[in-house]
Coordinates of C-alpha atoms in Angstrom, one line a residue:
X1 CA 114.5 137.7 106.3
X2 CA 115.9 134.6 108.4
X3 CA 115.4 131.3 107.0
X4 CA 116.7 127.9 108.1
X5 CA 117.4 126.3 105.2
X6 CA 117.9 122.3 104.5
X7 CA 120.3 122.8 101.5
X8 CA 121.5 119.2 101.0
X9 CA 121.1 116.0 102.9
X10 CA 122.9 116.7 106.5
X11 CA 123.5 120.4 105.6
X12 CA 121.4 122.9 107.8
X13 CA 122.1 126.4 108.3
X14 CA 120.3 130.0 108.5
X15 CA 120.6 132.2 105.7
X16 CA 119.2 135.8 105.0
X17 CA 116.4 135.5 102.1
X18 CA 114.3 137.3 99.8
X19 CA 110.9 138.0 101.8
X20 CA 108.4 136.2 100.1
X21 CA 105.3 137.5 98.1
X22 CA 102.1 136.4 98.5
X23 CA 100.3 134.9 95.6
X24 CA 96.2 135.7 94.6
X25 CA 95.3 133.0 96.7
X26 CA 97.8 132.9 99.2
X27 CA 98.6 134.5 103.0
X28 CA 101.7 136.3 104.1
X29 CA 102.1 135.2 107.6
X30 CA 104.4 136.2 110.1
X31 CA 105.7 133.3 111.7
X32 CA 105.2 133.3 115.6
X33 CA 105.9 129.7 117.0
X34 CA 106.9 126.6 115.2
X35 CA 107.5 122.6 116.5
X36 CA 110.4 121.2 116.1
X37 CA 109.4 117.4 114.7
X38 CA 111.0 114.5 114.8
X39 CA 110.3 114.0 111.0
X40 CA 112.9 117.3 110.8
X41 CA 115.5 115.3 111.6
X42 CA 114.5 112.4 109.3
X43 CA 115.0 114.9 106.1
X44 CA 117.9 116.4 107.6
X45 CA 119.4 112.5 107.1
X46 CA 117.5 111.6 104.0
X47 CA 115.6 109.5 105.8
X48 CA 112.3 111.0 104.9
X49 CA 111.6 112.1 100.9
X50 CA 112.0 115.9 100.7
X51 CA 113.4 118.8 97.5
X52 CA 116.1 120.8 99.4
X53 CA 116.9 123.2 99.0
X54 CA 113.9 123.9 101.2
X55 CA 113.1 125.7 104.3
X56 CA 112.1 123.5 107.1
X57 CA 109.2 123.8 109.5
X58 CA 105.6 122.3 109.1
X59 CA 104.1 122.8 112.7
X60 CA 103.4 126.4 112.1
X61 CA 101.1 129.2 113.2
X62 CA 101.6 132.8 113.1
X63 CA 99.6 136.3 112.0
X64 CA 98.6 137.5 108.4
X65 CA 100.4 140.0 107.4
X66 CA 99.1 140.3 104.0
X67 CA 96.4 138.6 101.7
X68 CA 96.7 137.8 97.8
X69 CA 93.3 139.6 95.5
X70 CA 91.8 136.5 95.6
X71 CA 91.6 136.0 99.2
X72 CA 88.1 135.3 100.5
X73 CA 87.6 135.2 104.4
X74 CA 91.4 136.1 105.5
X75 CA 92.4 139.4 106.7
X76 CA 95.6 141.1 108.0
X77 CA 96.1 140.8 111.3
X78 CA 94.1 137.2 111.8
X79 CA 96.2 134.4 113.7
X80 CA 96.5 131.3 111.5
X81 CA 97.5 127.4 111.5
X82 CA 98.6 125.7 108.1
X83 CA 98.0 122.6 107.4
X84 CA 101.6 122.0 105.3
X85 CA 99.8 119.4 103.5
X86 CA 98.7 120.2 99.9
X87 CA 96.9 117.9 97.8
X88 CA 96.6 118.5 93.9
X89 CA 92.5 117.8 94.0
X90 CA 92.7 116.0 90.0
X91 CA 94.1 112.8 90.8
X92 CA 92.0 109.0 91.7
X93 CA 93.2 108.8 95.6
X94 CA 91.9 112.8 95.5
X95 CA 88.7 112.5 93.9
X96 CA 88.0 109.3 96.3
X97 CA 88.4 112.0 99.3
X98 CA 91.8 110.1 100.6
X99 CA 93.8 113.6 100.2
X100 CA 97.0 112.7 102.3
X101 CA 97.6 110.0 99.5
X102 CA 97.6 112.2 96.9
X103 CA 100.1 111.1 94.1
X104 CA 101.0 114.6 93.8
X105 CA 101.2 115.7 97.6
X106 CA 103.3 118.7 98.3
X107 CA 104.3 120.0 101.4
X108 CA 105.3 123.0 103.8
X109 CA 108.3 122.7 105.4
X110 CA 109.3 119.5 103.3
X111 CA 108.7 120.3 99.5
X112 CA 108.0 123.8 99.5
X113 CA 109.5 126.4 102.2
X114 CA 108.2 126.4 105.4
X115 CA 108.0 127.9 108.9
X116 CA 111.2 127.8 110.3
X117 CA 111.5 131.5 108.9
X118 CA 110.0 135.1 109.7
X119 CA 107.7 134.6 107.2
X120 CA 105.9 132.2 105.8
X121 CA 103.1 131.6 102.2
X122 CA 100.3 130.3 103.0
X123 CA 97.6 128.9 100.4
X124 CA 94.2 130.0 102.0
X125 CA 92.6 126.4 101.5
X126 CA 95.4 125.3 103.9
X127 CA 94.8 128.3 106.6
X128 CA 92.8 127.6 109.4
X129 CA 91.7 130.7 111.9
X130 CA 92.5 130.3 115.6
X131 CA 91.9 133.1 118.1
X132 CA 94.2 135.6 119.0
X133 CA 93.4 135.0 122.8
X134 CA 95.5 131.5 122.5
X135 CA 99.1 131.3 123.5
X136 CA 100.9 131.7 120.0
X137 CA 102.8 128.4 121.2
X138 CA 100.0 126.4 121.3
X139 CA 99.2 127.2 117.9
X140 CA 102.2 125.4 116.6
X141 CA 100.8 122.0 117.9
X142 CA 97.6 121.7 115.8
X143 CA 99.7 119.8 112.9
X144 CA 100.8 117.4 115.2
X145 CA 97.8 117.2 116.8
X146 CA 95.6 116.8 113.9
X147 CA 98.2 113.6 112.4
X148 CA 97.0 112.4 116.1
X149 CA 93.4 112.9 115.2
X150 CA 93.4 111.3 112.0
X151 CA 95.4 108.0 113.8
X152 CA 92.1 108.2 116.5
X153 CA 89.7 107.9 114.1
X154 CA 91.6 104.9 112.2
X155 CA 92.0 103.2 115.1
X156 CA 88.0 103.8 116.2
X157 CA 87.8 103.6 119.8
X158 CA 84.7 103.5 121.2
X159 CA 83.0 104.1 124.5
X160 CA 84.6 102.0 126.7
X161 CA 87.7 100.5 125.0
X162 CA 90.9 100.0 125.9
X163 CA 94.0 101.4 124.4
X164 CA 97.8 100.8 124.5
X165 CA 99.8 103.3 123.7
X166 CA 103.6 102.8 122.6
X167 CA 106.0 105.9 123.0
X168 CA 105.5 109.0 125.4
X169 CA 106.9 111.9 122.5
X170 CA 104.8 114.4 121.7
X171 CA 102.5 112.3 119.8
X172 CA 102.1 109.5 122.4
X173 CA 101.1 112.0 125.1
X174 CA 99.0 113.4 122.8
X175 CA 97.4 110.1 121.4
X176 CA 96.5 109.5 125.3
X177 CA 94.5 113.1 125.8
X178 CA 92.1 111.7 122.2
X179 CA 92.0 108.4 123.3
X180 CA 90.1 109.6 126.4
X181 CA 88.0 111.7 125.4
X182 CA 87.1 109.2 122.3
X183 CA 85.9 107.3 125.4
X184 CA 88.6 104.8 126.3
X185 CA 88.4 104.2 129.8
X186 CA 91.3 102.0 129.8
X187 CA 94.6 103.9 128.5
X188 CA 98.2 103.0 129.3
X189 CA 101.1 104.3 127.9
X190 CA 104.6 102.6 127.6
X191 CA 107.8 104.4 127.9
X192 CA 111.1 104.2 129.4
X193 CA 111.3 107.2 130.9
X194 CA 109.9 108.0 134.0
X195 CA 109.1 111.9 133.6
X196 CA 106.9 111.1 130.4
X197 CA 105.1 108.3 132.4
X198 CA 104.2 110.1 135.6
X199 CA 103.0 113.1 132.7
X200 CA 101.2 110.8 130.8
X201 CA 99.0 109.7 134.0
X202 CA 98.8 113.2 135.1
X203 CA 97.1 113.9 131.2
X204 CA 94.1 111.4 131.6
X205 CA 96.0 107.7 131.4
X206 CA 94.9 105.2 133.4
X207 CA 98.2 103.8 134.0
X208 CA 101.7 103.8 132.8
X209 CA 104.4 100.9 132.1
X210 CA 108.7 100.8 132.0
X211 CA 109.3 98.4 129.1
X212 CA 112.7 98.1 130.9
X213 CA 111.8 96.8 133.9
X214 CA 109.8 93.7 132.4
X215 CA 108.9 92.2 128.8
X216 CA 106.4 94.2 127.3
X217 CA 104.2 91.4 126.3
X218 CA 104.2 89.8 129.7
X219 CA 103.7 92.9 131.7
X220 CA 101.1 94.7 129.6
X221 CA 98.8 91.7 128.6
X222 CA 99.9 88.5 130.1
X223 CA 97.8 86.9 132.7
X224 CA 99.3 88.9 135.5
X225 CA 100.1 91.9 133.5
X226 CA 98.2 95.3 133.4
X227 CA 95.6 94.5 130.5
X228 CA 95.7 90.1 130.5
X229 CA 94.2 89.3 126.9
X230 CA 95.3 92.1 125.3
X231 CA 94.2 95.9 124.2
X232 CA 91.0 96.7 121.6
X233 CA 93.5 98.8 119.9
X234 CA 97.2 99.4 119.9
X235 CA 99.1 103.0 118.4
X236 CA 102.3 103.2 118.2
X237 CA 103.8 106.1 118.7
X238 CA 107.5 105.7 119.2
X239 CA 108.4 105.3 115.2
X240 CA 111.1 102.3 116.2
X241 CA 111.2 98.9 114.7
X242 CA 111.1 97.8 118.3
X243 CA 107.5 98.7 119.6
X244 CA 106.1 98.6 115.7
X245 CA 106.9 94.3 116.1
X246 CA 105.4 94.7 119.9
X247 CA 102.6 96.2 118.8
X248 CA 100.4 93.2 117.0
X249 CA 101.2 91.0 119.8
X250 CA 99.7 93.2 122.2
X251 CA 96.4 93.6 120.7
X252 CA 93.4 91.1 121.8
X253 CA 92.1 88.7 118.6
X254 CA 90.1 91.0 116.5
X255 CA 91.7 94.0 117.6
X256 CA 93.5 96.8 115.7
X257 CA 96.7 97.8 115.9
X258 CA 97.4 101.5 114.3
X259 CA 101.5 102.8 113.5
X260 CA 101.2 106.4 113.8
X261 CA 104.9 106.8 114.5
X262 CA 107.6 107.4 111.7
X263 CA 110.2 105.2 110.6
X264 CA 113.3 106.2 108.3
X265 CA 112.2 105.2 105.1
X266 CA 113.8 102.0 104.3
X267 CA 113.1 100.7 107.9
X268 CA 112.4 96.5 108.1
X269 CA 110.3 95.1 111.0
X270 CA 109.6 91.2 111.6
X271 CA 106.2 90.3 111.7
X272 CA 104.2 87.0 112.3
X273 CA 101.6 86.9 109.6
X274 CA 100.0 84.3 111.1
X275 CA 99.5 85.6 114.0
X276 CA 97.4 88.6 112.0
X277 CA 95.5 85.9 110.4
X278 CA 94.7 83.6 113.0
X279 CA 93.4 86.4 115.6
X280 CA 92.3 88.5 112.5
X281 CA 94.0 91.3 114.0
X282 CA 93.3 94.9 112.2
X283 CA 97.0 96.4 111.3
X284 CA 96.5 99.7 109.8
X285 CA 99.2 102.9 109.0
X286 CA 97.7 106.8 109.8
X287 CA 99.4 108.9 107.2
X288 CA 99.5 112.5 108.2
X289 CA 96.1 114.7 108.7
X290 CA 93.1 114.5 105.8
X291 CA 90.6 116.6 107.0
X292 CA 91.0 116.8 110.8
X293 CA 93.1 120.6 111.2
X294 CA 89.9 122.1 111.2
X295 CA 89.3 119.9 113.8
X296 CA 92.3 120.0 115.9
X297 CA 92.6 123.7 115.9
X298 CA 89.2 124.0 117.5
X299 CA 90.3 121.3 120.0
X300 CA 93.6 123.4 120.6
X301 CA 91.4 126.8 121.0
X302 CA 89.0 124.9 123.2
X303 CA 91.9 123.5 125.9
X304 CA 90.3 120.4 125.8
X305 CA 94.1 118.8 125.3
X306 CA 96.8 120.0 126.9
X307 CA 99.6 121.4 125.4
X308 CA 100.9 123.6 127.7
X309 CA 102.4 120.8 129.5
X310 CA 104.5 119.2 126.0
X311 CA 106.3 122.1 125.8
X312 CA 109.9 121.5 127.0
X313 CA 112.5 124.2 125.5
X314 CA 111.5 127.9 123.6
X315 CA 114.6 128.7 121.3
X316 CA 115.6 131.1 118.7
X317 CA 115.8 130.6 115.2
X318 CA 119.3 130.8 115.1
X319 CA 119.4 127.8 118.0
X320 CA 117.4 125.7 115.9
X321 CA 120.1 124.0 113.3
X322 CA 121.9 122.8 116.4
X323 CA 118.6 121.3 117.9
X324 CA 117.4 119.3 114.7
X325 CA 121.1 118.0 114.4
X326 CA 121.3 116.5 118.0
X327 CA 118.9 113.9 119.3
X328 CA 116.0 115.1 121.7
X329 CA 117.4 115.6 125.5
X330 CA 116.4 113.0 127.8
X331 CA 112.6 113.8 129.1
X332 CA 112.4 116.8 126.3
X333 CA 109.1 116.1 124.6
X334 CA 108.3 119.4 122.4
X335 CA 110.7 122.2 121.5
X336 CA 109.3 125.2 119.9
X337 CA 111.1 128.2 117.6
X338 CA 109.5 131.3 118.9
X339 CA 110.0 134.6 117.1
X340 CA 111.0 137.5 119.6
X341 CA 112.7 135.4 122.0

């Protein structure tokens, strides 16, 4: 089969492999759609921890194709999401329920081989069913979606709030949708570029702001600025030192700021401690997705949240190398690797 393989830092190809064999507890799924993420190209650098030589590819769904003996509730022919993320179960930070800081955490797509392939292995604890009415696409954003989820329920947003949201990538346009319909009624997203602004209005926020065209600070919370005082919770989105120092400062005292985006490991960011203390601001990091894909595929199968609209660019496998090694196109928000195509 075809497999695009990270086989050193900065060295990315597709290469014919050995079909893989399902375990007793595992599924062999034929891969149908799978994201393109921003964290791809962090491992392609070395700016995120991976174990190449892997196969990339963690926003994955697809169709079983086969089931190991052991498999309870899975059959051929079912459409499934994975959740790439694999805890061990034995250690403290398990046992407490805080899986996604499991001190033995594995991965899909980062420490084991993942979707960018025809085929993918699937443990059945990290397969979730979604119907086989959905567009296959949309499958593919449930991992993203979920990481989303798990940064909503950090943050807490109750009825009535009022959110800031920095960066209008996939995750910041998603972020807006769950703010929402967490019951923010006050949502504004802040991105430079126009197309993601008038699409993050048109997906349920309240308004949008150009951090070029005045200071952040002064124009979202300053006294003549969209939200004077300040936001009851801040996510950032965007993953760059830039917004991740804006961030604190544009939360009201006693709010919470939440940094969903990714940095490269190694990444410094100023900060004003005493800001924190004196306004006993909440600053809190949402690492990846414990226990929300359950959730976020049934919010994906329900088209409560609209993905149809993040999807910029379909592409082969064989296109993919070149579009993990080039920065996103202006406006592009999702691309997807579609089998068939």
């Amino acid at each position: 089969m075809k497999a695009m393989r990270l086989e050193a830092i900065g060295k990315l190809f597709v290469r014919e492999v050995e079909k893989p064999q399902p375990g007793p507890e595992d599924l062999l799924v034929k891969v149908e759609a799978c994201g393109i993420c921003g964290t791809d190209r962090h491992l392609l650098h070395g700016e995120f921890p991976s174990t190449p030589p892997v196969t990339l590819g963690h926003e994955f769904c697809g169709i079983v194709e086969a089931v190991g003996d052991a498999v309870n509730g899975f059959r051929p022919g079912m459409r499934i999401t994975g959740d790439p993320n694999i805890s061990c179960g034995l250690c403290p930070q398990c046992q407490a329920g805080r899986v996604n800081l499991c001190a033995n955490l594995k991965a899909i797509g980062i420490s084991r081989d993942g979707g960018f392939a025809d085929y993918v292995i699937v443990p059945q604890k990290q397969a979730f069913d979604i119907p086989l009415s959905l567009p296959a696409e949309h499958g593919a954003f449930c991992e993203p979606l979920a990481c989303c989820l798990h940064g909503i329920d950090m943050a807490a947003i109750k009825a009535g709030s009022s959110v800031i949201v920095l960066g209008g990538g996939v995750i910041g346009l998603l972020t807006v949708q769950l703010a929402r319909l967490a019951g923010a009624t006050t949502v504004i997203l802040s991105t430079r570029q126009k197309s993601k602004r008038d699409l993050a209005e048109d997906l349920g926020a309240t308004a949008s702001f150009d951090p070029s065209d005045d200071d952040p600070v002064d124009g979202l919370v300053g006294k003549r600025g969209l939200l004077p005082g300040g936001a009851d919770v801040v996510i950032e989105c965007a993953g760059v030192r830039e917004t991740v120092a804006q961030a604190p400062k544009l939360a009201k005292s006693g709010g919470t700021v939440v940094i969903l985006g990714v940095l490269a490991q190694g990444e410094k960011v100023e900060i004003e401690p005493f800001d924190i203390l004196f306004r006993e601001l909440r600053v809190i990091g949402s690492f990846i997705n414990p226990h929300t894909h359950r959730r976020a595929a049934d919010l994906v199968g329900s088209g409560k949240v609209n993905v149809e609209k993040l999807i910029s660019r379909r592409i082969t496998l064989d296109e993919a190398p070149e579009a993990i090694r080039n920065p996103a196109r202006s406006g592009e928000i999702k691309v997807l690797v579609m089998a068939g195509i």
